[in-house]
Coordinates of C-alpha atoms in Angstrom, one line a residue:
M144 CA 73.5 120.5 108.1
K145 CA 75.5 118.2 105.6
I146 CA 72.2 116.4 104.5
I147 CA 70.5 119.7 103.9
Y148 CA 73.5 120.7 101.6
K149 CA 73.5 117.4 99.7
I150 CA 69.7 117.8 99.2
Y151 CA 70.3 121.4 97.9
C152 CA 73.4 120.4 95.5
S153 CA 71.4 117.6 94.2
I154 CA 68.3 119.7 93.3
F155 CA 70.8 122.4 91.6
Y156 CA 72.5 119.7 89.7
L157 CA 69.1 118.4 88.3
L158 CA 67.7 122.0 87.4
L159 CA 70.8 123.0 85.6
F160 CA 71.2 119.6 83.7
P161 CA 69.4 120.5 80.5
I162 CA 71.6 123.5 80.2
F163 CA 74.7 120.9 80.7
I164 CA 73.4 118.8 78.2
L165 CA 73.0 121.7 75.5
V166 CA 76.6 123.1 76.3
L167 CA 78.0 119.5 75.9
I168 CA 76.1 119.1 72.6
I169 CA 77.5 122.2 71.1
A170 CA 81.0 121.2 72.7
Y171 CA 80.9 117.8 70.9
F172 CA 80.4 119.4 67.2
L173 CA 82.9 122.0 67.8
H174 CA 85.4 119.5 69.7
N175 CA 85.1 117.3 66.3
I176 CA 85.3 120.0 64.0
L177 CA 88.2 122.0 65.7
K178 CA 90.2 119.2 66.8
P179 CA 93.9 119.8 66.0
N180 CA 96.2 117.2 64.9
Q181 CA 98.8 116.3 67.4
S182 CA 101.3 113.5 68.1
K183 CA 101.4 113.6 71.5
P184 CA 98.0 113.4 73.7
K185 CA 97.5 116.3 76.3
L186 CA 97.6 114.6 80.0
F187 CA 95.5 115.5 82.8
F188 CA 96.4 114.6 86.3
G189 CA 93.8 115.2 89.2
P190 CA 91.4 116.4 90.6
I191 CA 92.4 114.9 94.3
P192 CA 95.9 116.8 95.4
I193 CA 98.0 113.5 95.8
L194 CA 101.5 114.6 95.8
N195 CA 102.4 112.0 93.3
N196 CA 100.4 113.7 90.6
K197 CA 103.0 116.4 90.6
Y198 CA 105.8 114.0 90.1
W199 CA 104.3 111.8 87.5
S200 CA 103.4 115.0 85.4
E201 CA 106.7 116.6 85.8
S202 CA 108.4 113.7 84.5
L203 CA 106.2 113.4 81.4
K204 CA 106.6 117.0 80.8
E205 CA 110.4 116.3 80.6
E206 CA 109.4 113.8 77.9
G207 CA 107.9 116.4 75.8
F208 CA 104.1 115.9 76.9
D209 CA 101.6 118.9 77.7
S210 CA 101.0 117.7 81.0
K211 CA 98.8 119.6 83.6
T212 CA 97.7 118.9 87.4
V213 CA 94.6 120.3 88.2
M214 CA 93.3 119.9 91.7
L215 CA 90.1 120.8 93.3
N216 CA 92.0 122.1 96.6
Y217 CA 95.1 121.1 98.2
Y218 CA 96.0 119.7 101.7
S219 CA 97.7 122.8 103.4
S220 CA 99.2 120.5 106.3
I221 CA 101.1 118.5 104.1
N222 CA 101.8 120.1 100.6
S223 CA 101.6 123.5 99.1
K224 CA 99.4 125.2 96.3
D225 CA 102.4 125.7 94.3
Y226 CA 102.9 122.1 93.7
F227 CA 100.4 121.9 91.4
D228 CA 99.6 123.8 87.9
V229 CA 95.9 124.7 89.1
V230 CA 94.2 124.4 92.3
L231 CA 90.5 125.6 91.9
T232 CA 89.5 126.4 95.4
T233 CA 91.6 127.0 98.4
K234 CA 89.3 127.4 101.4
P235 CA 85.5 126.8 101.4
T236 CA 83.4 129.8 101.2
L237 CA 79.6 130.3 101.5
Y238 CA 79.9 131.4 98.0
S239 CA 81.9 128.5 96.7
K240 CA 79.5 126.2 98.4
V241 CA 76.4 127.9 97.2
F242 CA 77.7 127.9 93.3
S243 CA 79.5 124.6 93.5
P244 CA 77.2 122.6 91.0
I245 CA 77.7 125.5 88.7
S246 CA 81.6 125.1 89.0
A247 CA 81.5 121.7 88.8
Y248 CA 79.7 121.8 85.4
Y249 CA 82.0 124.5 84.0
W250 CA 85.2 122.6 85.4
Y251 CA 84.0 119.3 83.8
V252 CA 83.2 120.8 80.2
K253 CA 86.3 123.1 80.3
Y254 CA 88.9 120.2 81.2
L255 CA 87.0 117.5 79.4
L256 CA 87.9 119.7 76.2
S257 CA 91.1 120.5 77.1
F258 CA 92.9 117.2 77.6
D259 CA 93.0 113.7 75.9
I260 CA 94.1 111.1 78.6
F261 CA 92.9 111.3 82.2
H262 CA 94.8 110.1 85.2
L263 CA 92.0 109.8 87.8
P264 CA 91.0 108.0 91.4
C265 CA 88.3 106.0 91.9
S266 CA 86.3 109.0 93.0
G267 CA 86.2 110.2 89.4
F268 CA 86.3 113.6 87.9
F269 CA 84.5 116.8 88.4
L270 CA 81.0 115.2 88.5
G271 CA 82.4 112.7 91.2
S272 CA 80.8 114.1 94.1
S273 CA 77.4 114.7 92.6
I274 CA 74.4 112.5 91.8
L275 CA 75.5 112.4 88.2
W276 CA 78.8 110.9 88.6
R277 CA 77.7 107.6 86.5
L278 CA 77.7 110.1 83.3
E279 CA 81.4 110.5 83.6
G280 CA 82.7 107.5 82.0
P281 CA 80.3 107.5 79.0
L282 CA 81.1 111.1 78.3
F283 CA 84.7 110.3 78.0
R284 CA 84.0 107.6 75.6
L285 CA 81.9 110.1 73.5
F286 CA 84.5 112.8 73.3
G287 CA 87.3 110.1 72.5
K288 CA 89.1 110.5 75.8
K289 CA 91.3 107.8 77.7
I290 CA 91.0 107.1 81.2
I291 CA 94.0 105.8 83.6
V292 CA 92.7 105.1 87.1
I293 CA 95.0 105.0 89.8
P294 CA 93.5 104.5 93.1
Y295 CA 95.4 106.4 96.2
G296 CA 93.8 104.6 99.1
G297 CA 90.8 106.4 100.6
D298 CA 88.8 106.1 97.2
F299 CA 89.6 102.4 97.1
Y300 CA 89.7 100.7 100.4
M301 CA 86.7 98.5 101.3
Y302 CA 87.4 97.5 104.7
S303 CA 85.3 94.3 104.5
K304 CA 87.2 93.1 101.5
I305 CA 90.8 93.7 103.0
K306 CA 92.5 90.6 103.4
S307 CA 94.5 91.4 106.4
P308 CA 92.7 92.1 109.7
S309 CA 95.5 93.8 111.1
L310 CA 95.6 96.4 107.9
Q311 CA 91.8 96.6 108.5
H312 CA 92.3 97.5 112.1
G313 CA 95.1 100.1 111.3
L314 CA 92.8 101.8 108.7
L315 CA 89.9 101.7 111.4
L316 CA 92.4 103.4 113.8
S317 CA 93.3 106.2 111.4
Y318 CA 90.4 106.4 109.3
P319 CA 87.2 105.1 110.9
K320 CA 84.7 107.4 109.0
N321 CA 85.6 105.4 105.7
A322 CA 84.1 102.3 107.2
L323 CA 80.7 103.8 107.3
N324 CA 81.0 104.8 103.5
E325 CA 82.0 101.5 102.1
G326 CA 79.0 101.1 100.0
A327 CA 79.6 104.1 98.2
I328 CA 83.4 103.5 97.7
A329 CA 82.5 99.9 96.4
R330 CA 80.2 101.1 93.9
K331 CA 82.6 103.6 92.4
V332 CA 85.4 101.4 92.4
K333 CA 83.1 98.5 90.3
Y334 CA 82.2 101.7 88.0
W335 CA 85.6 103.0 87.3
T336 CA 87.1 99.2 87.1
R337 CA 84.7 98.6 84.2
Q338 CA 85.0 102.2 82.7
A339 CA 88.8 102.6 82.7
N340 CA 91.4 101.9 79.7
I341 CA 93.7 101.2 82.2
F342 CA 93.3 100.3 85.9
I343 CA 96.3 100.2 88.2
T344 CA 96.0 98.8 91.8
C345 CA 99.7 98.2 92.5
F346 CA 99.8 96.7 96.2
Q347 CA 96.1 97.5 97.0
L348 CA 94.5 94.4 96.2
G349 CA 91.4 93.8 98.1
G350 CA 88.2 94.5 96.2
A351 CA 89.9 94.7 92.9
S352 CA 88.8 92.7 90.0
R353 CA 91.4 93.7 87.4
W354 CA 94.7 95.4 87.0
D355 CA 96.3 96.0 83.7
V356 CA 100.0 96.5 84.8
L357 CA 101.4 95.3 87.9
P358 CA 104.2 97.6 89.5
F359 CA 104.2 97.0 93.3
N360 CA 104.4 100.6 94.0
A361 CA 103.9 103.2 91.4
L362 CA 105.2 106.0 93.5
I363 CA 108.0 108.3 92.0
I364 CA 110.2 111.0 93.3
N365 CA 112.4 113.6 91.4
T366 CA 115.9 111.8 92.4
K367 CA 117.7 115.0 91.1
E368 CA 116.2 116.6 94.4
W369 CA 117.3 114.3 96.9
T370 CA 120.9 114.1 98.2
S371 CA 122.2 110.7 98.8
K372 CA 124.6 110.0 101.6
K373 CA 128.2 109.9 100.9
H374 CA 129.3 109.2 104.6
Y375 CA 127.6 106.7 107.1
N376 CA 127.5 106.9 110.5
K377 CA 130.0 104.1 111.9
K378 CA 128.4 104.1 115.3
D379 CA 127.1 100.7 116.6
G380 CA 124.7 101.8 119.5
K381 CA 127.5 101.0 122.0
N382 CA 130.5 103.5 120.9
G383 CA 128.0 106.2 119.7
F384 CA 124.5 107.3 119.1
V385 CA 122.3 105.9 115.9
N386 CA 119.2 107.8 115.0
I387 CA 116.1 106.4 114.0
A388 CA 113.6 108.5 111.9
H389 CA 110.1 108.0 111.4
T390 CA 107.1 110.0 110.0
P391 CA 104.1 109.1 112.4
N392 CA 101.3 110.7 110.2
H393 CA 98.4 108.1 110.5
R394 CA 99.9 106.4 113.6
G395 CA 97.2 103.3 113.7
F396 CA 98.1 102.6 110.1
K397 CA 101.8 102.8 110.8
G398 CA 102.1 101.0 113.9
T399 CA 103.8 103.9 115.7
E400 CA 103.3 102.5 119.1
F401 CA 105.2 99.4 118.4
L402 CA 108.2 101.2 117.1
I403 CA 108.0 103.5 120.3
Q404 CA 108.2 100.6 122.8
A405 CA 110.6 98.7 121.1
V406 CA 113.1 102.0 121.2
K407 CA 112.3 102.4 124.7
E408 CA 113.2 98.6 125.5
L409 CA 116.4 98.8 123.4
Q410 CA 117.5 102.2 125.3
D411 CA 116.6 100.5 128.7
E412 CA 119.2 97.3 127.5
G413 CA 121.8 100.1 127.0
L414 CA 121.9 101.1 123.4
L415 CA 122.7 104.6 122.3
I416 CA 119.9 105.5 120.3
N417 CA 117.7 108.5 119.4
L418 CA 114.0 108.4 118.0
I419 CA 113.2 111.1 115.6
L420 CA 109.4 111.6 115.0
I421 CA 109.1 113.8 112.0
E422 CA 105.5 115.4 112.0
K423 CA 104.1 118.4 110.2
K424 CA 107.2 119.4 108.6
P425 CA 107.9 120.8 105.1
N426 CA 109.4 118.5 102.7
S427 CA 112.8 120.7 102.6
E428 CA 112.9 120.1 106.3
V429 CA 112.2 116.2 106.0
K430 CA 114.9 116.1 103.5
K431 CA 117.5 117.8 105.9
I432 CA 116.9 115.4 108.7
L433 CA 117.0 112.4 106.6
F434 CA 120.1 113.3 104.9
E435 CA 121.9 115.3 108.0
D436 CA 120.5 113.3 111.1
A437 CA 118.8 109.8 110.3
D438 CA 120.8 106.5 110.1
I439 CA 117.6 104.3 109.9
L440 CA 114.0 105.0 108.6
A441 CA 111.6 102.9 110.3
E442 CA 108.6 103.5 108.1
Q443 CA 105.4 101.4 108.7
F444 CA 104.7 98.1 110.2
I445 CA 100.9 97.5 110.1
A446 CA 100.2 98.4 106.2
T447 CA 101.9 96.0 104.0
A448 CA 104.0 97.9 101.2
Y449 CA 106.1 101.1 101.7
A450 CA 104.7 104.8 101.2
L451 CA 106.2 107.9 99.6
S452 CA 108.1 108.1 102.9
G453 CA 110.2 104.8 102.3
V454 CA 110.9 105.8 98.8
E455 CA 112.5 109.4 99.9
G456 CA 114.6 107.1 102.8
M457 CA 115.8 105.0 100.2
A458 CA 116.7 107.9 97.9
T459 CA 118.5 109.4 100.6
G460 CA 120.6 106.2 101.1
L461 CA 119.0 105.1 104.4
P462 CA 118.4 101.5 105.3
V463 CA 114.5 101.3 105.6
M464 CA 112.2 99.1 107.7
S465 CA 108.8 98.5 106.5
N466 CA 106.2 95.6 106.6
L467 CA 106.6 93.2 103.5
D468 CA 105.5 90.2 105.2
E469 CA 101.8 89.7 104.5
E470 CA 102.1 86.8 101.9
I471 CA 98.6 87.2 100.4
Y472 CA 100.0 90.7 99.3
T473 CA 103.6 90.2 98.5
R474 CA 103.6 86.9 96.7
L475 CA 101.9 88.0 93.5
F476 CA 104.7 90.7 93.2
R477 CA 107.8 88.4 94.1
R478 CA 106.7 85.9 91.2
F479 CA 105.5 88.6 88.8
S480 CA 107.0 91.8 89.5
Y481 CA 110.2 93.2 90.9
L482 CA 109.7 92.9 94.7
N483 CA 112.6 90.9 95.4
E484 CA 115.0 93.5 94.1
C485 CA 113.6 95.8 96.8
P486 CA 116.2 96.1 99.5
I487 CA 113.7 97.0 102.3
L488 CA 114.2 94.9 105.6
S489 CA 110.8 93.6 106.0
T490 CA 109.6 94.4 109.8
T491 CA 106.6 93.8 111.6
P492 CA 105.4 94.7 115.2
E493 CA 106.6 91.0 116.3
N494 CA 110.2 91.5 115.0
I495 CA 110.7 95.2 115.2
K496 CA 113.0 95.1 118.1
E497 CA 115.0 92.4 116.9
N498 CA 115.6 94.1 113.4
L499 CA 116.1 97.3 114.9
K500 CA 118.9 95.8 117.3
I501 CA 120.4 94.4 114.1
L502 CA 120.7 97.4 112.1
I503 CA 121.7 99.5 115.2
T504 CA 124.7 97.1 116.0
N505 CA 125.8 96.8 112.2
P506 CA 126.9 100.0 110.6
E507 CA 128.1 98.3 107.5
L508 CA 124.9 96.5 106.9
R509 CA 123.0 99.8 107.0
K510 CA 125.3 101.2 104.3
E511 CA 125.1 98.3 102.4
L512 CA 121.1 98.3 102.2
G513 CA 121.4 102.2 102.0
I514 CA 123.2 102.0 98.7
A515 CA 121.1 99.2 97.3
G516 CA 118.2 101.5 98.1
Q517 CA 119.6 104.6 96.1
R518 CA 119.9 102.1 93.1
Y519 CA 116.4 100.6 93.5
V520 CA 114.8 104.2 93.7
A521 CA 116.7 105.2 90.7
K522 CA 115.7 102.2 88.6
Y523 CA 111.8 101.9 90.2
H524 CA 111.0 104.9 91.4
S525 CA 112.6 107.8 89.3
Y526 CA 111.4 110.2 86.6
S527 CA 112.9 107.6 84.0
T528 CA 110.6 104.9 85.3
S529 CA 107.6 107.0 85.0
K530 CA 108.4 107.9 81.2
Y531 CA 108.7 104.4 80.6
F532 CA 105.8 103.0 82.3
F533 CA 103.2 105.8 81.0
G534 CA 105.0 105.7 77.6
A535 CA 103.9 102.2 77.4
I536 CA 100.7 102.5 78.4
Y537 CA 100.0 105.6 76.1
K538 CA 101.4 103.7 73.2
N539 CA 99.0 100.9 74.0
I540 CA 95.6 103.1 74.3
W541 CA 96.4 106.2 72.4
N542 CA 98.5 104.8 69.4
G543 CA 97.1 101.4 69.4
E544 CA 100.1 99.4 69.8
K545 CA 99.3 95.9 71.2
L546 CA 102.0 95.9 74.0
D547 CA 102.1 93.1 76.7
L548 CA 101.7 95.5 79.8
L549 CA 100.7 92.9 82.2
N550 CA 104.3 91.5 82.0
M551 CA 106.0 94.8 81.8
F552 CA 107.6 93.9 85.1
H553 CA 107.8 90.1 84.9
P554 CA 111.3 89.1 86.2
L555 CA 111.4 86.0 83.8
K556 CA 110.8 88.2 80.7
K557 CA 114.1 89.3 79.0
S558 CA 112.1 92.2 77.4
S559 CA 110.8 93.2 80.9
Y560 CA 111.4 96.6 82.4
N561 CA 113.4 94.6 85.2
N562 CA 115.9 93.4 82.9
K563 CA 116.8 96.3 80.9
M564 CA 119.0 97.4 83.6
D565 CA 121.1 95.7 86.4
I566 CA 119.3 93.5 88.8
I567 CA 119.5 95.5 92.2
K568 CA 121.8 93.3 94.4
H569 CA 121.5 93.2 98.0
P570 CA 122.0 90.7 101.2
L571 CA 118.2 90.3 101.9
I572 CA 116.3 87.2 100.5
E573 CA 112.4 88.2 100.2
N574 CA 113.3 90.9 102.4
K575 CA 114.5 89.0 105.2
L576 CA 118.2 88.6 106.5
P577 CA 119.3 85.1 105.4
S578 CA 119.7 83.9 108.8
Y579 CA 116.5 84.8 109.7
V580 CA 114.5 83.3 106.7

């Protein structure tokens, strides 16, 4: 059935293509004649409903930009339609499927003319799923638009090029179908690497031939919406319970089974601990659990880096455990970015039980790492970070200023973002406790 639908769409796209080109020609001349003078570019974030599009866009609205999030749909299980400015389709219907090529052409022209800088994944813009996807880059250039590509994962990971076999295995456990789509993903990654004005990979390095800025993790949150702990649980697992929170979506990717086993073994040894698995909860309830109940956030142990859950945990003031051990990924960011300021305790399946025991039995260490985490999020994952980060990029690609974007986060550069405010202090060395380095 899917093959028949793809053939139908391809034929429909080709039949309508002459009309599309005619509309583009008319639009091109009108665009050049009617284009208003403006001091700031209009910003587009989309069209895949990744939650951080909302945060990036909101932060830039605070800076005075006309910014919109425009999504093809939304993931009802993890976010709300109200998170975004525009959601074009909600539930697929027969009507929307039959006329999807017309819709794609219409959306393409409408939003191409409405914005100046486009923040896109490697899956592209509104023709990204059609046979005409290779036209998107040249059309952006023809209309004088700028492209910032920020992959989110499923659009970028080519499993055979991942440098960590454990990460590849975790992806196969959680997203096995992507392995069968590697050829298409590779073509689009190569295409958008070439077409983008700015390409930002963050910690996703396998298969990337280029990056133009080097944040370890570009995720941000609205820190005003997150309440940081003022009072910390002083229990140590012997004189009272300690609660460990974990968000086990994508269990294979996160290594959830290793956490469950470690908690069971520690409980069998007599430690008083609870494991709170946070699944399919609205964000308001997640905030409540992290603030009121959790003492430790155990985030992910297979994939290197930390995700939005880790940022939220640090913002709440929790000590966070996540895998930052893979040298092939992390060394670059220790030398040329800010990873050494990160107070996350690096944890893998091999040392998860040991690290849990250290945090459970040392309430003062939990508090010290938690406070450092709050400061780290305020510095590197807040709206102020986003304003500086994207502001510098826009000055480069829109205003023509020659800025050293590659060294924006270089720890040894006096002018880097890292050194514009206090360095985050914590007891870890390369995300490990000194006695275990």
